[in-house]
Short mmCIF file of C-alpha atoms in Angstrom, two decimals:
data_model
loop_
_atom_site.label_atom_id
_atom_site.label_comp_id
_atom_site.label_asym_id
_atom_site.label_seq_id
_atom_site.Cartn_x
_atom_site.Cartn_y
_atom_site.Cartn_z
CA MET A 1 106.25 105.03 108.49
CA ILE A 2 105.84 103.13 105.61
CA ARG A 3 106.53 103.65 102.53
CA THR A 4 108.73 102.96 99.14
CA ALA A 5 111.16 105.21 97.39
CA SER A 6 109.29 106.70 94.21
CA SER A 7 109.30 110.28 93.75
CA ILE A 8 105.85 112.34 94.59
CA ARG A 9 106.61 112.58 90.69
CA THR A 10 106.50 109.12 89.90
CA LEU A 11 103.52 108.94 92.32
CA VAL A 12 101.30 111.30 91.27
CA GLN A 13 102.33 110.03 87.83
CA SER A 14 101.09 106.72 88.86
CA LEU A 15 98.13 107.77 90.31
CA ARG A 16 96.99 108.58 87.37
CA ALA A 17 97.97 105.44 85.52
CA ILE A 18 95.76 104.35 87.01
CA SER A 19 92.27 105.84 87.56
CA SER A 20 92.92 106.14 84.01
CA PHE A 21 93.23 101.98 83.76
CA SER A 22 90.26 101.38 86.14
CA GLN A 23 87.86 104.04 83.86
CA THR A 24 88.33 101.46 80.97
CA GLY A 25 88.25 98.50 83.96
CA VAL A 26 91.73 97.19 82.38
CA GLY A 27 93.33 98.42 85.80
CA ALA A 28 91.19 96.10 87.58
CA ARG A 29 92.10 93.18 86.34
CA ASN A 30 95.70 94.35 85.25
CA SER A 31 96.53 95.79 88.52
CA TYR A 32 94.27 93.83 91.35
CA ASN A 33 93.49 96.99 92.81
CA SER A 34 92.27 96.31 96.01
CA GLY A 35 90.80 99.73 96.80
CA ALA A 36 92.29 103.13 97.16
CA VAL A 37 95.15 103.38 96.71
CA SER A 38 97.79 105.40 99.44
CA SER A 39 100.27 107.03 98.84
CA LEU A 40 103.02 105.50 101.21
CA GLN A 41 102.16 102.34 98.94
CA GLN A 42 104.05 101.04 96.26
CA VAL A 43 101.52 100.93 92.56
CA ILE A 44 101.20 97.55 90.55
CA ARG A 45 101.88 97.91 87.16
CA PRO A 46 99.77 96.15 84.30
CA SER A 47 100.31 92.60 84.81
CA THR A 48 102.03 90.94 81.37
CA TYR A 49 101.59 87.55 81.91
CA GLY A 50 99.22 85.42 79.82
CA GLU A 51 96.46 83.79 82.45
CA ASP A 52 97.53 80.64 81.32
CA GLU A 53 101.26 81.44 82.71
CA TYR A 54 103.49 78.98 84.77
CA ALA A 55 106.51 80.35 86.28
CA ASP A 56 108.87 79.14 86.00
CA VAL A 57 109.89 77.11 88.85
CA ASP A 58 112.33 74.17 89.66
CA TRP A 59 110.32 71.90 92.22
CA ASP A 60 113.25 69.27 91.99
CA ASN A 61 115.60 71.17 94.36
CA LEU A 62 113.62 74.08 95.11
CA GLY A 63 114.17 73.46 98.79
CA PHE A 64 112.64 76.83 101.70
CA GLY A 65 113.57 79.31 100.85
CA ILE A 66 112.94 82.58 99.14
CA THR A 67 111.91 83.33 95.54
CA PRO A 68 110.17 85.93 95.59
CA ALA A 69 106.30 85.80 93.35
CA ASP A 70 104.82 88.67 91.07
CA TYR A 71 102.52 90.84 93.86
CA MET A 72 102.22 91.68 97.29
CA TYR A 73 99.78 93.29 99.56
CA ILE A 74 99.88 95.73 101.96
CA ASN A 75 97.79 98.60 104.00
CA GLN A 76 98.33 100.88 106.51
CA SER A 77 96.34 101.05 110.06
CA THR A 78 94.79 105.52 110.05
CA LYS A 79 96.20 106.95 113.44
CA ASP A 80 93.53 105.48 115.18
CA GLY A 81 94.51 101.78 114.59
CA GLU A 82 92.16 101.16 112.05
CA PHE A 83 93.28 99.86 108.35
CA HIS A 84 90.17 100.43 105.48
CA GLN A 85 91.21 99.18 102.59
CA GLY A 86 94.86 97.53 101.36
CA GLN A 87 95.77 97.28 97.93
CA LEU A 88 97.79 94.59 95.87
CA SER A 89 101.40 96.06 94.81
CA ARG A 90 105.06 94.32 92.79
CA TYR A 91 106.80 93.08 95.47
CA GLY A 92 110.19 94.97 96.40
CA ALA A 93 111.63 96.49 98.97
CA LEU A 94 110.08 98.80 101.27
CA GLU A 95 111.25 102.04 103.62
CA LEU A 96 111.18 101.83 107.16
CA SER A 97 112.04 104.70 109.37
CA PRO A 98 114.92 104.13 111.92
CA ALA A 99 112.90 104.11 115.02
CA ALA A 100 110.27 102.69 113.99
CA GLY A 101 108.26 100.08 116.34
CA VAL A 102 109.13 96.34 114.82
CA LEU A 103 113.04 97.36 114.85
CA ASN A 104 113.29 98.93 117.83
CA TYR A 105 111.49 97.29 120.11
CA GLY A 106 110.15 93.95 118.48
CA GLN A 107 106.56 95.34 117.93
CA GLY A 108 105.64 92.60 115.06
CA LEU A 109 104.02 89.37 114.12
CA TYR A 110 104.40 86.85 111.33
CA GLU A 111 101.60 83.93 110.51
CA GLY A 112 101.76 81.26 107.02
CA THR A 113 99.75 79.73 105.33
CA LYS A 114 99.47 78.19 101.74
CA ALA A 115 97.74 78.13 97.87
CA TYR A 116 96.87 74.85 96.35
CA ARG A 117 95.69 74.55 92.52
CA LYS A 118 92.60 71.64 92.46
CA GLU A 119 92.62 70.28 88.63
CA ASP A 120 90.75 72.73 87.48
CA GLY A 121 91.85 75.40 88.15
CA ARG A 122 90.81 76.65 91.04
CA LEU A 123 93.27 78.29 93.81
CA LEU A 124 92.36 76.17 97.70
CA VAL A 125 94.33 77.47 101.10
CA PHE A 126 93.48 75.89 104.53
CA ARG A 127 92.05 77.67 106.89
CA PRO A 128 93.24 81.64 106.22
CA ASP A 129 90.11 81.98 109.59
CA GLN A 130 92.35 79.94 112.18
CA ASN A 131 95.56 82.16 110.95
CA ALA A 132 93.35 85.31 111.54
CA LEU A 133 92.95 84.55 114.53
CA ARG A 134 95.74 83.92 116.32
CA MET A 135 97.28 86.73 115.13
CA LYS A 136 94.14 89.28 116.20
CA MET A 137 95.16 87.36 119.82
CA GLY A 138 98.86 87.84 119.01
CA ALA A 139 98.16 91.06 118.97
CA ASP A 140 97.11 91.35 121.86
CA ARG A 141 99.15 90.55 123.23
CA ILE A 142 101.91 92.45 122.18
CA CYS A 143 99.70 96.38 122.32
CA MET A 144 98.98 95.86 118.17
CA PRO A 145 95.34 97.30 116.32
CA CYS A 146 94.62 93.57 114.06
CA PRO A 147 93.06 93.86 110.47
CA SER A 148 89.62 92.08 111.34
CA VAL A 149 89.34 88.30 110.37
CA ASP A 150 87.54 89.59 107.12
CA GLN A 151 89.85 91.30 105.42
CA PHE A 152 92.22 89.24 107.11
CA VAL A 153 90.77 86.64 104.03
CA ASP A 154 90.17 88.62 101.43
CA ALA A 155 93.87 90.63 101.25
CA VAL A 156 95.04 86.01 101.06
CA LYS A 157 93.00 85.70 98.57
CA GLN A 158 94.04 88.76 96.88
CA VAL A 159 97.42 87.90 96.56
CA ALA A 160 97.23 83.81 95.98
CA LEU A 161 94.99 84.84 92.65
CA ALA A 162 96.96 87.96 92.21
CA ASN A 163 100.26 84.99 92.67
CA LYS A 164 98.45 82.48 90.90
CA ARG A 165 100.84 81.84 88.32
CA TRP A 166 103.07 80.50 90.26
CA VAL A 167 100.74 77.80 92.37
CA LYS A 168 101.63 75.10 90.21
CA GLN A 169 99.23 72.03 90.08
CA THR A 170 99.51 69.05 91.81
CA PRO A 171 102.98 69.82 92.26
CA PRO A 172 104.64 66.38 92.61
CA PRO A 173 103.78 64.77 95.77
CA GLY A 174 105.77 66.52 99.24
CA LYS A 175 107.50 68.65 96.50
CA GLY A 176 106.37 72.56 97.31
CA THR A 177 103.53 74.68 97.28
CA MET A 178 103.07 78.74 97.74
CA TYR A 179 103.94 79.46 100.98
CA ILE A 180 102.41 83.17 101.61
CA ARG A 181 103.45 85.49 104.56
CA PRO A 182 101.36 87.41 106.28
CA LEU A 183 103.14 90.25 108.49
CA LEU A 184 101.92 92.65 111.11
CA MET A 185 104.48 95.62 112.40
CA GLY A 186 104.80 98.44 113.99
CA SER A 187 106.09 101.04 111.60
CA GLY A 188 105.61 104.27 113.21
CA PRO A 189 107.94 105.46 115.42
CA ILE A 190 108.41 105.76 118.55
CA MET A 191 111.53 106.47 120.63
CA GLY A 192 109.84 105.60 124.94
CA LEU A 193 109.72 101.74 125.07
CA ALA A 194 105.48 102.34 123.99
CA PRO A 195 103.13 101.49 121.55
CA ALA A 196 103.93 102.33 118.03
CA PRO A 197 101.50 105.16 116.36
CA GLU A 198 101.29 103.29 112.81
CA TYR A 199 100.80 100.00 112.44
CA THR A 200 101.35 97.93 108.78
CA PHE A 201 99.60 94.41 107.82
CA LEU A 202 101.36 92.89 104.54
CA ILE A 203 101.90 89.70 102.70
CA TYR A 204 104.61 88.14 100.61
CA CYS A 205 104.08 85.18 98.78
CA SER A 206 107.06 82.71 97.82
CA PRO A 207 106.56 79.50 95.98
CA VAL A 208 108.56 76.94 98.30
CA GLY A 209 110.26 73.38 98.49
CA ASN A 210 110.40 71.20 101.75
CA TYR A 211 111.19 72.41 104.88
CA PHE A 212 114.09 69.20 106.09
CA LYS A 213 115.36 69.13 103.43
CA LEU A 214 118.09 66.66 103.64
CA GLY A 215 116.89 63.67 101.92
CA LEU A 216 114.99 62.18 99.80
CA LEU A 217 111.53 59.86 102.02
CA GLN A 218 108.64 59.44 102.21
CA GLU A 219 106.97 61.35 99.45
CA GLY A 220 110.54 64.01 99.51
CA PHE A 221 110.25 64.77 102.73
CA ALA A 222 113.14 63.26 105.14
CA PRO A 223 113.13 62.00 108.68
CA LEU A 224 114.59 64.03 111.27
CA ASN A 225 117.05 63.64 114.34
CA LEU A 226 116.13 65.98 116.89
CA TYR A 227 118.46 66.96 119.63
CA VAL A 228 116.47 68.39 122.51
CA GLU A 229 118.05 71.23 124.44
CA ASP A 230 118.47 70.89 127.83
CA GLU A 231 120.63 74.41 128.91
CA PHE A 232 118.23 77.34 126.29
CA HIS A 233 114.31 77.06 126.76
CA ARG A 234 112.03 78.75 123.49
CA ALA A 235 109.63 80.03 125.92
CA THR A 236 108.75 80.72 130.01
CA ARG A 237 105.43 81.09 131.61
CA GLY A 238 103.76 85.04 130.75
CA GLY A 239 105.76 85.10 128.31
CA ALA A 240 104.52 85.42 124.42
CA GLY A 241 105.69 81.93 123.45
CA GLY A 242 101.99 81.20 122.82
CA VAL A 243 101.56 83.50 119.86
CA LYS A 244 103.92 84.01 116.80
CA SER A 245 106.02 87.34 118.14
CA ILE A 246 108.97 87.91 116.39
CA THR A 247 110.77 88.00 118.97
CA ASN A 248 110.39 84.31 119.49
CA TYR A 249 112.41 82.87 116.71
CA ALA A 250 115.81 85.14 116.38
CA PRO A 251 116.30 83.60 121.12
CA VAL A 252 116.64 79.97 119.38
CA LEU A 253 118.56 80.84 116.59
CA LYS A 254 122.49 79.54 118.86
CA ALA A 255 120.78 76.96 120.11
CA ILE A 256 119.77 75.31 116.41
CA ALA A 257 123.41 76.70 115.18
CA ARG A 258 125.14 74.55 117.93
CA ALA A 259 122.19 70.77 117.21
CA LYS A 260 122.95 71.65 113.52
CA GLY A 261 126.41 71.51 114.05
CA ASN A 262 126.72 67.99 115.35
CA GLY A 263 124.17 66.86 112.54
CA TYR A 264 121.24 67.60 114.61
CA SER A 265 117.83 68.75 112.41
CA ASP A 266 116.70 70.75 114.40
CA VAL A 267 116.08 70.74 118.96
CA LEU A 268 113.30 69.99 120.41
CA TYR A 269 112.55 72.55 123.52
CA LEU A 270 111.87 71.10 127.66
CA ASP A 271 110.13 73.55 129.53
CA SER A 272 112.20 76.62 131.79
CA VAL A 273 110.65 75.63 135.10
CA HIS A 274 110.70 71.97 135.82
CA LYS A 275 113.27 71.05 132.42
CA ARG A 276 111.62 67.45 132.13
CA TYR A 277 108.33 68.73 130.17
CA LEU A 278 108.53 68.57 126.69
CA GLU A 279 107.31 71.83 124.91
CA GLU A 280 108.29 71.68 121.00
CA VAL A 281 110.45 71.99 118.35
CA SER A 282 111.90 76.01 116.97
CA SER A 283 109.33 75.85 114.44
CA CYS A 284 106.68 73.49 114.71
CA ASN A 285 104.99 71.43 116.88
CA ILE A 286 105.45 67.58 118.46
CA PHE A 287 103.49 64.48 118.66
CA VAL A 288 104.64 61.14 120.62
CA LEU A 289 102.32 57.83 119.77
CA LYS A 290 102.05 55.14 122.23
CA GLY A 291 100.52 52.55 120.57
CA ARG A 292 97.25 53.76 119.44
CA VAL A 293 96.87 57.02 122.34
CA ILE A 294 99.36 60.38 120.46
CA SER A 295 100.30 62.89 122.74
CA THR A 296 101.34 66.59 122.24
CA PRO A 297 102.14 69.14 125.07
CA ALA A 298 99.86 71.40 125.56
CA ALA A 299 99.43 75.57 124.74
CA ILE A 300 98.95 77.00 127.97
CA GLY A 301 100.83 80.16 127.01
CA THR A 302 103.99 77.90 126.07
CA ILE A 303 103.01 75.99 123.16
CA LEU A 304 102.53 77.92 120.62
CA GLN A 305 98.87 76.11 118.78
CA GLY A 306 99.89 75.40 115.53
CA VAL A 307 96.97 75.58 112.98
CA THR A 308 98.31 72.25 111.37
CA ARG A 309 98.49 70.88 115.14
CA LYS A 310 95.16 71.78 115.66
CA SER A 311 94.09 69.96 111.76
CA ILE A 312 96.00 67.43 112.41
CA ILE A 313 94.02 66.92 116.02
CA GLU A 314 91.05 66.45 114.66
CA ILE A 315 91.79 64.55 112.06
CA ALA A 316 93.46 61.46 113.61
CA SER A 317 90.47 61.40 116.44
CA ASP A 318 88.20 61.00 113.51
CA GLN A 319 90.51 58.16 112.58
CA GLY A 320 90.61 56.69 115.99
CA TYR A 321 92.60 57.80 117.64
CA GLN A 322 92.94 58.72 121.07
CA VAL A 323 94.38 62.44 121.46
CA GLU A 324 96.03 63.34 124.88
CA GLU A 325 97.30 67.27 124.69
CA ARG A 326 98.97 67.15 128.16
CA ALA A 327 102.32 67.09 130.73
CA VAL A 328 104.08 65.01 128.06
CA ALA A 329 107.81 64.35 130.18
CA VAL A 330 110.76 63.60 128.13
CA ASP A 331 110.96 59.90 129.82
CA GLU A 332 108.46 58.63 127.68
CA LEU A 333 110.66 59.42 124.36
CA ALA A 334 112.32 56.55 125.29
CA GLU A 335 108.95 54.54 124.86
CA ALA A 336 107.36 55.99 121.60
CA ASP A 337 107.13 53.77 118.82
CA GLU A 338 106.70 57.24 116.79
CA VAL A 339 107.36 60.58 117.18
CA PHE A 340 105.98 63.32 114.12
CA CYS A 341 106.42 66.93 114.00
CA THR A 342 103.63 69.67 112.51
CA GLY A 343 103.57 72.76 111.10
CA THR A 344 102.61 74.85 107.61
CA ALA A 345 106.12 75.38 106.64
CA VAL A 346 106.70 71.39 107.35
CA GLY A 347 103.69 70.05 106.75
CA VAL A 348 103.55 66.83 109.12
CA ALA A 349 107.00 64.96 109.22
CA SER A 350 108.37 61.58 111.04
CA VAL A 351 111.50 62.15 113.36
CA ALA A 352 113.28 59.00 112.90
CA SER A 353 115.89 59.53 116.72
CA ILE A 354 115.94 61.13 119.11
CA THR A 355 118.74 62.69 121.34
CA TYR A 356 118.64 63.00 124.99
CA GLN A 357 121.86 63.44 127.55
CA GLY A 358 123.98 61.11 124.92
CA LYS A 359 121.12 58.68 124.09
CA ARG A 360 119.39 58.02 120.23
CA LEU A 361 115.93 57.52 120.54
CA GLU A 362 114.88 56.72 117.36
CA TYR A 363 111.58 55.77 116.29
CA LYS A 364 109.65 54.24 113.07
CA VAL A 365 109.57 56.21 109.84
CA GLY A 366 108.33 55.23 106.39
CA ALA A 367 104.77 54.80 104.64
CA GLU A 368 103.56 52.25 106.33
CA THR A 369 103.70 54.68 109.62
CA VAL A 370 100.87 57.06 111.38
CA ALA A 371 102.41 60.14 110.82
CA GLN A 372 102.34 59.11 107.35
CA GLN A 373 98.51 58.42 107.57
CA LEU A 374 97.78 61.42 108.21
CA TYR A 375 99.99 63.82 106.53
CA SER A 376 98.27 62.39 103.49
CA ILE A 377 94.64 63.39 105.24
CA LEU A 378 95.59 66.36 105.46
CA GLU A 379 97.48 67.10 102.23
CA GLY A 380 94.55 65.54 100.27
CA ILE A 381 92.63 68.37 102.31
CA LYS A 382 94.76 70.64 101.01
CA SER A 383 94.96 69.79 97.48
CA GLY A 384 91.37 69.66 97.63
CA ALA A 385 91.84 65.91 96.89
CA ILE A 386 89.76 64.17 100.34
CA GLU A 387 86.50 66.00 100.34
CA ASP A 388 86.43 68.45 102.34
CA LYS A 389 83.46 67.31 105.07
CA LYS A 390 84.93 69.71 107.47
CA GLY A 391 85.16 73.71 105.57
CA TRP A 392 88.10 74.20 106.61
CA VAL A 393 89.69 74.58 102.79
CA VAL A 394 88.19 78.45 100.74
CA GLU A 395 88.04 78.70 97.25
CA ILE A 396 89.33 81.45 95.42
#
């Protein structure tokens, strides 16, 4: 069971206050109440910020770290695994049972999307329905109930609107957005190895900068220097590598630490069976360009089906490139013109070099690359600067 650490007396008083606000119409606007108030959730206090006030964010030096926005969203399932109405509350710590399924057995998933602000002030979110569908797929894989697509998208809209002062109007290109992190976890206590009895869906936000903030190139993005890992593996056939399970990430920390200790940006993993085919980088998908052909490893259970990956495949096809989803051998890296990575956090990041078995391969980077062309189109659609003809952008 998950709850905030407030007393019952304070909770009752706060509930009465919210009821009073709702009756006068003030609470609905200032507390962003989105449904019935649960006794297990922190109660929102009215916002003290003006409608046009922006949060003070140093976009130039932000980096990809946690700077909590004002509000988070919480929705706890019923005993039968149903999700009804959740609510927005002030960002804060949570109490979690030591026996929670997520703590003991890693029963949890996360997603990631971003919010943008158009010049006219309207907020935009990029393809949240795809994050919702991926979460449902992941929840099915690790035996969790999941909010519906509509519930997921509605919650993302609510938390983006509640934290709109953290969404800067057209920040410097490549220097920041408001990152939205949905989580689904087994919060109920369980001793034996089994699905948890209760689940919590929550979303929090933070303004973030470039994920790979190593230097400046291409509007604030640093080209990556990757190391091909042939000892550790990110995923195996029949495992959970194709879903965004929290258990997929801690096992790669050792390989990342070793690579960064040797001066590399991140790790590129090979398949665990043949140790010959590219899979993905620790937190993003990979693409290889040769001429007018762009190849990316097929999502066959060990590759995460990235929303940015899917979008870039469509954009590249629209631009006349032949895009192939297939097994990509590590040997093909020697013949590539460009290599780039994609992901919600990284956007589209050019790869300057890849080191494999002691040999360093270098690739084209800079403003004239295909990667930069695709990045510019993608970011233009996300921010509303380019007309969205695909129905990808959700306006709040």
